[in-house]
């Protein structure tokens, strides 16, 4: 596949693309061309469409990396012809016919978890009082406060939407497990990645390891790119 240097990053719920800044800087300084998807978070279909727009724009083979809910998005969007490999960053990895919510319910939530029930508009938010401890405990309070303030409106219908064609069944997959995760139980991450034979790296950090340990996440993305370049 030649020297693969394209990376597309997909954020999850309760976040937006700005959280990828440190990871973006590391990858671009190493010569990678990085684009960040801004998910509308209105449905799985809409987020897949937004990801396809960016994959079209990047114009060649790319590593597609997703965080949290973004894992469900890349599982569906990863069938795009420009996707060479997938990287799951503390992310959902459903199979055909499965939803993110199904996996979330396979283990009890941590006491710190602050995912609220859908409001009258069908939007799911994260409890402000629990956001720092439950979502991003290993970044500083000011950064956590900005992250909370800039989270998107995540429509619950995305959580229950089933995957139709799991890209990890067709393409190489890498996964980072956040061992201190209070939003997606690390046992759930282990179970998903073991089933799919995903190449796993464990990171001692919160749900937002792409912010607290961007160098480690970058290393996995670069490994995926280098392996894809050898094909």
JSON list of N, CA, C and O in Angstrom, two decimals, residues 177-212:
[
{"chain": "A", "resi": 177, "resn": "UNK", "atom": "N", "xyz": [-7.11, -0.32, 25.51]},
{"chain": "A", "resi": 177, "resn": "UNK", "atom": "CA", "xyz": [-7.99, -0.49, 26.65]},
{"chain": "A", "resi": 177, "resn": "UNK", "atom": "C", "xyz": [-7.55, 0.47, 27.76]},
{"chain": "A", "resi": 177, "resn": "UNK", "atom": "O", "xyz": [-6.39, 0.45, 28.18]},
{"chain": "A", "resi": 178, "resn": "UNK", "atom": "N", "xyz": [-8.50, 1.31, 28.21]},
{"chain": "A", "resi": 178, "resn": "UNK", "atom": "CA", "xyz": [-8.23, 2.23, 29.32]},
{"chain": "A", "resi": 178, "resn": "UNK", "atom": "C", "xyz": [-8.54, 1.48, 30.61]},
{"chain": "A", "resi": 178, "resn": "UNK", "atom": "O", "xyz": [-9.71, 1.24, 30.93]},
{"chain": "A", "resi": 179, "resn": "UNK", "atom": "N", "xyz": [-7.52, 1.12, 31.36]},
{"chain": "A", "resi": 179, "resn": "UNK", "atom": "CA", "xyz": [-7.71, 0.23, 32.51]},
{"chain": "A", "resi": 179, "resn": "UNK", "atom": "C", "xyz": [-8.40, 0.91, 33.70]},
{"chain": "A", "resi": 179, "resn": "UNK", "atom": "O", "xyz": [-8.91, 0.24, 34.59]},
{"chain": "A", "resi": 180, "resn": "UNK", "atom": "N", "xyz": [-8.44, 2.26, 33.70]},
{"chain": "A", "resi": 180, "resn": "UNK", "atom": "CA", "xyz": [-9.11, 3.00, 34.78]},
{"chain": "A", "resi": 180, "resn": "UNK", "atom": "C", "xyz": [-10.41, 3.62, 34.30]},
{"chain": "A", "resi": 180, "resn": "UNK", "atom": "O", "xyz": [-10.92, 4.56, 34.90]},
{"chain": "A", "resi": 181, "resn": "UNK", "atom": "N", "xyz": [-10.96, 3.10, 33.23]},
{"chain": "A", "resi": 181, "resn": "UNK", "atom": "CA", "xyz": [-12.13, 3.69, 32.58]},
{"chain": "A", "resi": 181, "resn": "UNK", "atom": "C", "xyz": [-13.37, 3.56, 33.47]},
{"chain": "A", "resi": 181, "resn": "UNK", "atom": "O", "xyz": [-13.72, 2.47, 33.90]},
{"chain": "A", "resi": 182, "resn": "UNK", "atom": "N", "xyz": [-14.07, 4.68, 33.72]},
{"chain": "A", "resi": 182, "resn": "UNK", "atom": "CA", "xyz": [-15.30, 4.68, 34.51]},
{"chain": "A", "resi": 182, "resn": "UNK", "atom": "C", "xyz": [-16.53, 4.89, 33.63]},
{"chain": "A", "resi": 182, "resn": "UNK", "atom": "O", "xyz": [-17.65, 4.94, 34.15]},
{"chain": "A", "resi": 183, "resn": "UNK", "atom": "N", "xyz": [-16.33, 5.02, 32.33]},
{"chain": "A", "resi": 183, "resn": "UNK", "atom": "CA", "xyz": [-17.46, 5.21, 31.42]},
{"chain": "A", "resi": 183, "resn": "UNK", "atom": "C", "xyz": [-17.78, 3.94, 30.64]},
{"chain": "A", "resi": 183, "resn": "UNK", "atom": "O", "xyz": [-18.95, 3.57, 30.50]},
{"chain": "A", "resi": 184, "resn": "UNK", "atom": "N", "xyz": [-16.76, 3.27, 30.10]},
{"chain": "A", "resi": 184, "resn": "UNK", "atom": "CA", "xyz": [-16.93, 1.94, 29.51]},
{"chain": "A", "resi": 184, "resn": "UNK", "atom": "C", "xyz": [-16.06, 0.99, 30.33]},
{"chain": "A", "resi": 184, "resn": "UNK", "atom": "O", "xyz": [-14.83, 1.08, 30.28]},
{"chain": "A", "resi": 185, "resn": "UNK", "atom": "N", "xyz": [-16.69, 0.14, 31.09]},
{"chain": "A", "resi": 185, "resn": "UNK", "atom": "CA", "xyz": [-15.98, -0.81, 31.95]},
{"chain": "A", "resi": 185, "resn": "UNK", "atom": "C", "xyz": [-14.85, -1.50, 31.17]},
{"chain": "A", "resi": 185, "resn": "UNK", "atom": "O", "xyz": [-15.09, -2.01, 30.07]},
{"chain": "A", "resi": 186, "resn": "UNK", "atom": "N", "xyz": [-13.62, -1.50, 31.69]},
{"chain": "A", "resi": 186, "resn": "UNK", "atom": "CA", "xyz": [-12.51, -2.16, 30.98]},
{"chain": "A", "resi": 186, "resn": "UNK", "atom": "C", "xyz": [-12.79, -3.63, 30.65]},
{"chain": "A", "resi": 186, "resn": "UNK", "atom": "O", "xyz": [-12.29, -4.14, 29.64]},
{"chain": "A", "resi": 187, "resn": "UNK", "atom": "N", "xyz": [-13.59, -4.31, 31.47]},
{"chain": "A", "resi": 187, "resn": "UNK", "atom": "CA", "xyz": [-13.95, -5.71, 31.17]},
{"chain": "A", "resi": 187, "resn": "UNK", "atom": "C", "xyz": [-14.73, -5.80, 29.86]},
{"chain": "A", "resi": 187, "resn": "UNK", "atom": "O", "xyz": [-14.58, -6.77, 29.11]},
{"chain": "A", "resi": 188, "resn": "UNK", "atom": "N", "xyz": [-15.56, -4.79, 29.60]},
{"chain": "A", "resi": 188, "resn": "UNK", "atom": "CA", "xyz": [-16.31, -4.76, 28.33]},
{"chain": "A", "resi": 188, "resn": "UNK", "atom": "C", "xyz": [-15.34, -4.59, 27.17]},
{"chain": "A", "resi": 188, "resn": "UNK", "atom": "O", "xyz": [-15.45, -5.27, 26.14]},
{"chain": "A", "resi": 189, "resn": "UNK", "atom": "N", "xyz": [-14.37, -3.69, 27.33]},
{"chain": "A", "resi": 189, "resn": "UNK", "atom": "CA", "xyz": [-13.37, -3.48, 26.27]},
{"chain": "A", "resi": 189, "resn": "UNK", "atom": "C", "xyz": [-12.61, -4.77, 26.00]},
{"chain": "A", "resi": 189, "resn": "UNK", "atom": "O", "xyz": [-12.43, -5.17, 24.84]},
{"chain": "A", "resi": 190, "resn": "UNK", "atom": "N", "xyz": [-12.18, -5.44, 27.06]},
{"chain": "A", "resi": 190, "resn": "UNK", "atom": "CA", "xyz": [-11.46, -6.72, 26.91]},
{"chain": "A", "resi": 190, "resn": "UNK", "atom": "C", "xyz": [-12.30, -7.73, 26.14]},
{"chain": "A", "resi": 190, "resn": "UNK", "atom": "O", "xyz": [-11.80, -8.40, 25.23]},
{"chain": "A", "resi": 191, "resn": "UNK", "atom": "N", "xyz": [-13.56, -7.85, 26.51]},
{"chain": "A", "resi": 191, "resn": "UNK", "atom": "CA", "xyz": [-14.44, -8.85, 25.90]},
{"chain": "A", "resi": 191, "resn": "UNK", "atom": "C", "xyz": [-14.65, -8.59, 24.41]},
{"chain": "A", "resi": 191, "resn": "UNK", "atom": "O", "xyz": [-14.60, -9.52, 23.58]},
{"chain": "A", "resi": 192, "resn": "UNK", "atom": "N", "xyz": [-14.88, -7.34, 24.05]},
{"chain": "A", "resi": 192, "resn": "UNK", "atom": "CA", "xyz": [-15.08, -6.99, 22.64]},
{"chain": "A", "resi": 192, "resn": "UNK", "atom": "C", "xyz": [-13.83, -7.28, 21.81]},
{"chain": "A", "resi": 192, "resn": "UNK", "atom": "O", "xyz": [-13.91, -7.90, 20.75]},
{"chain": "A", "resi": 193, "resn": "UNK", "atom": "N", "xyz": [-12.69, -6.84, 22.32]},
{"chain": "A", "resi": 193, "resn": "UNK", "atom": "CA", "xyz": [-11.46, -6.94, 21.53]},
{"chain": "A", "resi": 193, "resn": "UNK", "atom": "C", "xyz": [-10.95, -8.38, 21.46]},
{"chain": "A", "resi": 193, "resn": "UNK", "atom": "O", "xyz": [-10.33, -8.78, 20.46]},
{"chain": "A", "resi": 194, "resn": "UNK", "atom": "N", "xyz": [-11.22, -9.16, 22.51]},
{"chain": "A", "resi": 194, "resn": "UNK", "atom": "CA", "xyz": [-10.82, -10.57, 22.48]},
{"chain": "A", "resi": 194, "resn": "UNK", "atom": "C", "xyz": [-11.61, -11.32, 21.43]},
{"chain": "A", "resi": 194, "resn": "UNK", "atom": "O", "xyz": [-11.08, -12.12, 20.67]},
{"chain": "A", "resi": 195, "resn": "UNK", "atom": "N", "xyz": [-12.91, -11.07, 21.37]},
{"chain": "A", "resi": 195, "resn": "UNK", "atom": "CA", "xyz": [-13.76, -11.74, 20.40]},
{"chain": "A", "resi": 195, "resn": "UNK", "atom": "C", "xyz": [-13.31, -11.49, 18.96]},
{"chain": "A", "resi": 195, "resn": "UNK", "atom": "O", "xyz": [-13.36, -12.38, 18.11]},
{"chain": "A", "resi": 196, "resn": "UNK", "atom": "N", "xyz": [-12.86, -10.28, 18.69]},
{"chain": "A", "resi": 196, "resn": "UNK", "atom": "CA", "xyz": [-12.54, -9.89, 17.32]},
{"chain": "A", "resi": 196, "resn": "UNK", "atom": "C", "xyz": [-11.07, -10.08, 16.96]},
{"chain": "A", "resi": 196, "resn": "UNK", "atom": "O", "xyz": [-10.65, -9.73, 15.86]},
{"chain": "A", "resi": 197, "resn": "UNK", "atom": "N", "xyz": [-10.29, -10.64, 17.90]},
{"chain": "A", "resi": 197, "resn": "UNK", "atom": "CA", "xyz": [-8.85, -10.80, 17.68]},
{"chain": "A", "resi": 197, "resn": "UNK", "atom": "C", "xyz": [-8.15, -9.48, 17.38]},
{"chain": "A", "resi": 197, "resn": "UNK", "atom": "O", "xyz": [-7.19, -9.42, 16.60]},
{"chain": "A", "resi": 198, "resn": "UNK", "atom": "N", "xyz": [-8.64, -8.43, 18.01]},
{"chain": "A", "resi": 198, "resn": "UNK", "atom": "CA", "xyz": [-8.02, -7.10, 17.90]},
{"chain": "A", "resi": 198, "resn": "UNK", "atom": "C", "xyz": [-6.67, -7.12, 18.62]},
{"chain": "A", "resi": 198, "resn": "UNK", "atom": "O", "xyz": [-6.53, -7.72, 19.68]},
{"chain": "A", "resi": 199, "resn": "UNK", "atom": "N", "xyz": [-5.68, -6.45, 18.04]},
{"chain": "A", "resi": 199, "resn": "UNK", "atom": "CA", "xyz": [-4.36, -6.33, 18.66]},
{"chain": "A", "resi": 199, "resn": "UNK", "atom": "C", "xyz": [-4.47, -5.27, 19.77]},
{"chain": "A", "resi": 199, "resn": "UNK", "atom": "O", "xyz": [-4.78, -4.11, 19.49]},
{"chain": "A", "resi": 200, "resn": "UNK", "atom": "N", "xyz": [-4.24, -5.68, 21.02]},
{"chain": "A", "resi": 200, "resn": "UNK", "atom": "CA", "xyz": [-4.58, -4.84, 22.18]},
{"chain": "A", "resi": 200, "resn": "UNK", "atom": "C", "xyz": [-3.35, -4.23, 22.85]},
{"chain": "A", "resi": 200, "resn": "UNK", "atom": "O", "xyz": [-2.31, -4.88, 23.00]},
{"chain": "A", "resi": 201, "resn": "UNK", "atom": "N", "xyz": [-3.51, -2.98, 23.25]},
{"chain": "A", "resi": 201, "resn": "UNK", "atom": "CA", "xyz": [-2.54, -2.28, 24.11]},
{"chain": "A", "resi": 201, "resn": "UNK", "atom": "C", "xyz": [-3.29, -1.76, 25.32]},
{"chain": "A", "resi": 201, "resn": "UNK", "atom": "O", "xyz": [-4.31, -1.06, 25.17]},
{"chain": "A", "resi": 202, "resn": "UNK", "atom": "N", "xyz": [-2.84, -2.09, 26.51]},
{"chain": "A", "resi": 202, "resn": "UNK", "atom": "CA", "xyz": [-3.47, -1.58, 27.73]},
{"chain": "A", "resi": 202, "resn": "UNK", "atom": "C", "xyz": [-2.79, -0.27, 28.16]},
{"chain": "A", "resi": 202, "resn": "UNK", "atom": "O", "xyz": [-1.56, -0.16, 28.10]},
{"chain": "A", "resi": 203, "resn": "UNK", "atom": "N", "xyz": [-3.60, 0.67, 28.60]},
{"chain": "A", "resi": 203, "resn": "UNK", "atom": "CA", "xyz": [-3.09, 1.97, 29.03]},
{"chain": "A", "resi": 203, "resn": "UNK", "atom": "C", "xyz": [-3.72, 2.29, 30.39]},
{"chain": "A", "resi": 203, "resn": "UNK", "atom": "O", "xyz": [-4.95, 2.23, 30.54]},
{"chain": "A", "resi": 204, "resn": "UNK", "atom": "N", "xyz": [-2.90, 2.61, 31.37]},
{"chain": "A", "resi": 204, "resn": "UNK", "atom": "CA", "xyz": [-3.43, 2.96, 32.69]},
{"chain": "A", "resi": 204, "resn": "UNK", "atom": "C", "xyz": [-3.92, 4.40, 32.64]},
{"chain": "A", "resi": 204, "resn": "UNK", "atom": "O", "xyz": [-3.14, 5.35, 32.78]},
{"chain": "A", "resi": 205, "resn": "UNK", "atom": "N", "xyz": [-5.19, 4.55, 32.41]},
{"chain": "A", "resi": 205, "resn": "UNK", "atom": "CA", "xyz": [-5.74, 5.89, 32.29]},
{"chain": "A", "resi": 205, "resn": "UNK", "atom": "C", "xyz": [-7.25, 5.87, 32.25]},
{"chain": "A", "resi": 205, "resn": "UNK", "atom": "O", "xyz": [-7.88, 4.80, 32.23]},
{"chain": "A", "resi": 206, "resn": "UNK", "atom": "N", "xyz": [-7.84, 7.06, 32.23]},
{"chain": "A", "resi": 206, "resn": "UNK", "atom": "CA", "xyz": [-9.29, 7.22, 32.21]},
{"chain": "A", "resi": 206, "resn": "UNK", "atom": "C", "xyz": [-9.85, 6.96, 30.81]},
{"chain": "A", "resi": 206, "resn": "UNK", "atom": "O", "xyz": [-9.12, 6.58, 29.88]},
{"chain": "A", "resi": 207, "resn": "UNK", "atom": "N", "xyz": [-11.13, 7.23, 30.67]},
{"chain": "A", "resi": 207, "resn": "UNK", "atom": "CA", "xyz": [-11.81, 7.04, 29.37]},
{"chain": "A", "resi": 207, "resn": "UNK", "atom": "C", "xyz": [-11.17, 7.86, 28.27]},
{"chain": "A", "resi": 207, "resn": "UNK", "atom": "O", "xyz": [-11.22, 7.48, 27.10]},
{"chain": "A", "resi": 208, "resn": "UNK", "atom": "N", "xyz": [-10.53, 9.00, 28.61]},
{"chain": "A", "resi": 208, "resn": "UNK", "atom": "CA", "xyz": [-9.97, 9.89, 27.58]},
{"chain": "A", "resi": 208, "resn": "UNK", "atom": "C", "xyz": [-8.45, 9.72, 27.46]},
{"chain": "A", "resi": 208, "resn": "UNK", "atom": "O", "xyz": [-7.70, 10.69, 27.45]},
{"chain": "A", "resi": 209, "resn": "UNK", "atom": "N", "xyz": [-8.00, 8.49, 27.29]},
{"chain": "A", "resi": 209, "resn": "UNK", "atom": "CA", "xyz": [-6.56, 8.24, 27.17]},
{"chain": "A", "resi": 209, "resn": "UNK", "atom": "C", "xyz": [-5.95, 8.96, 25.97]},
{"chain": "A", "resi": 209, "resn": "UNK", "atom": "O", "xyz": [-4.75, 9.23, 25.96]},
{"chain": "A", "resi": 210, "resn": "UNK", "atom": "N", "xyz": [-6.76, 9.32, 24.98]},
{"chain": "A", "resi": 210, "resn": "UNK", "atom": "CA", "xyz": [-6.21, 10.07, 23.83]},
{"chain": "A", "resi": 210, "resn": "UNK", "atom": "C", "xyz": [-5.79, 11.47, 24.25]},
{"chain": "A", "resi": 210, "resn": "UNK", "atom": "O", "xyz": [-4.99, 12.11, 23.56]},
{"chain": "A", "resi": 211, "resn": "UNK", "atom": "N", "xyz": [-6.30, 11.96, 25.39]},
{"chain": "A", "resi": 211, "resn": "UNK", "atom": "CA", "xyz": [-5.90, 13.26, 25.92]},
{"chain": "A", "resi": 211, "resn": "UNK", "atom": "C", "xyz": [-4.82, 13.11, 26.99]},
{"chain": "A", "resi": 211, "resn": "UNK", "atom": "O", "xyz": [-3.87, 13.90, 27.02]},
{"chain": "A", "resi": 212, "resn": "UNK", "atom": "N", "xyz": [-4.95, 12.11, 27.86]},
{"chain": "A", "resi": 212, "resn": "UNK", "atom": "CA", "xyz": [-3.99, 11.96, 28.97]},
{"chain": "A", "resi": 212, "resn": "UNK", "atom": "C", "xyz": [-2.74, 11.19, 28.57]},
{"chain": "A", "resi": 212, "resn": "UNK", "atom": "O", "xyz": [-1.69, 11.35, 29.19]}
]
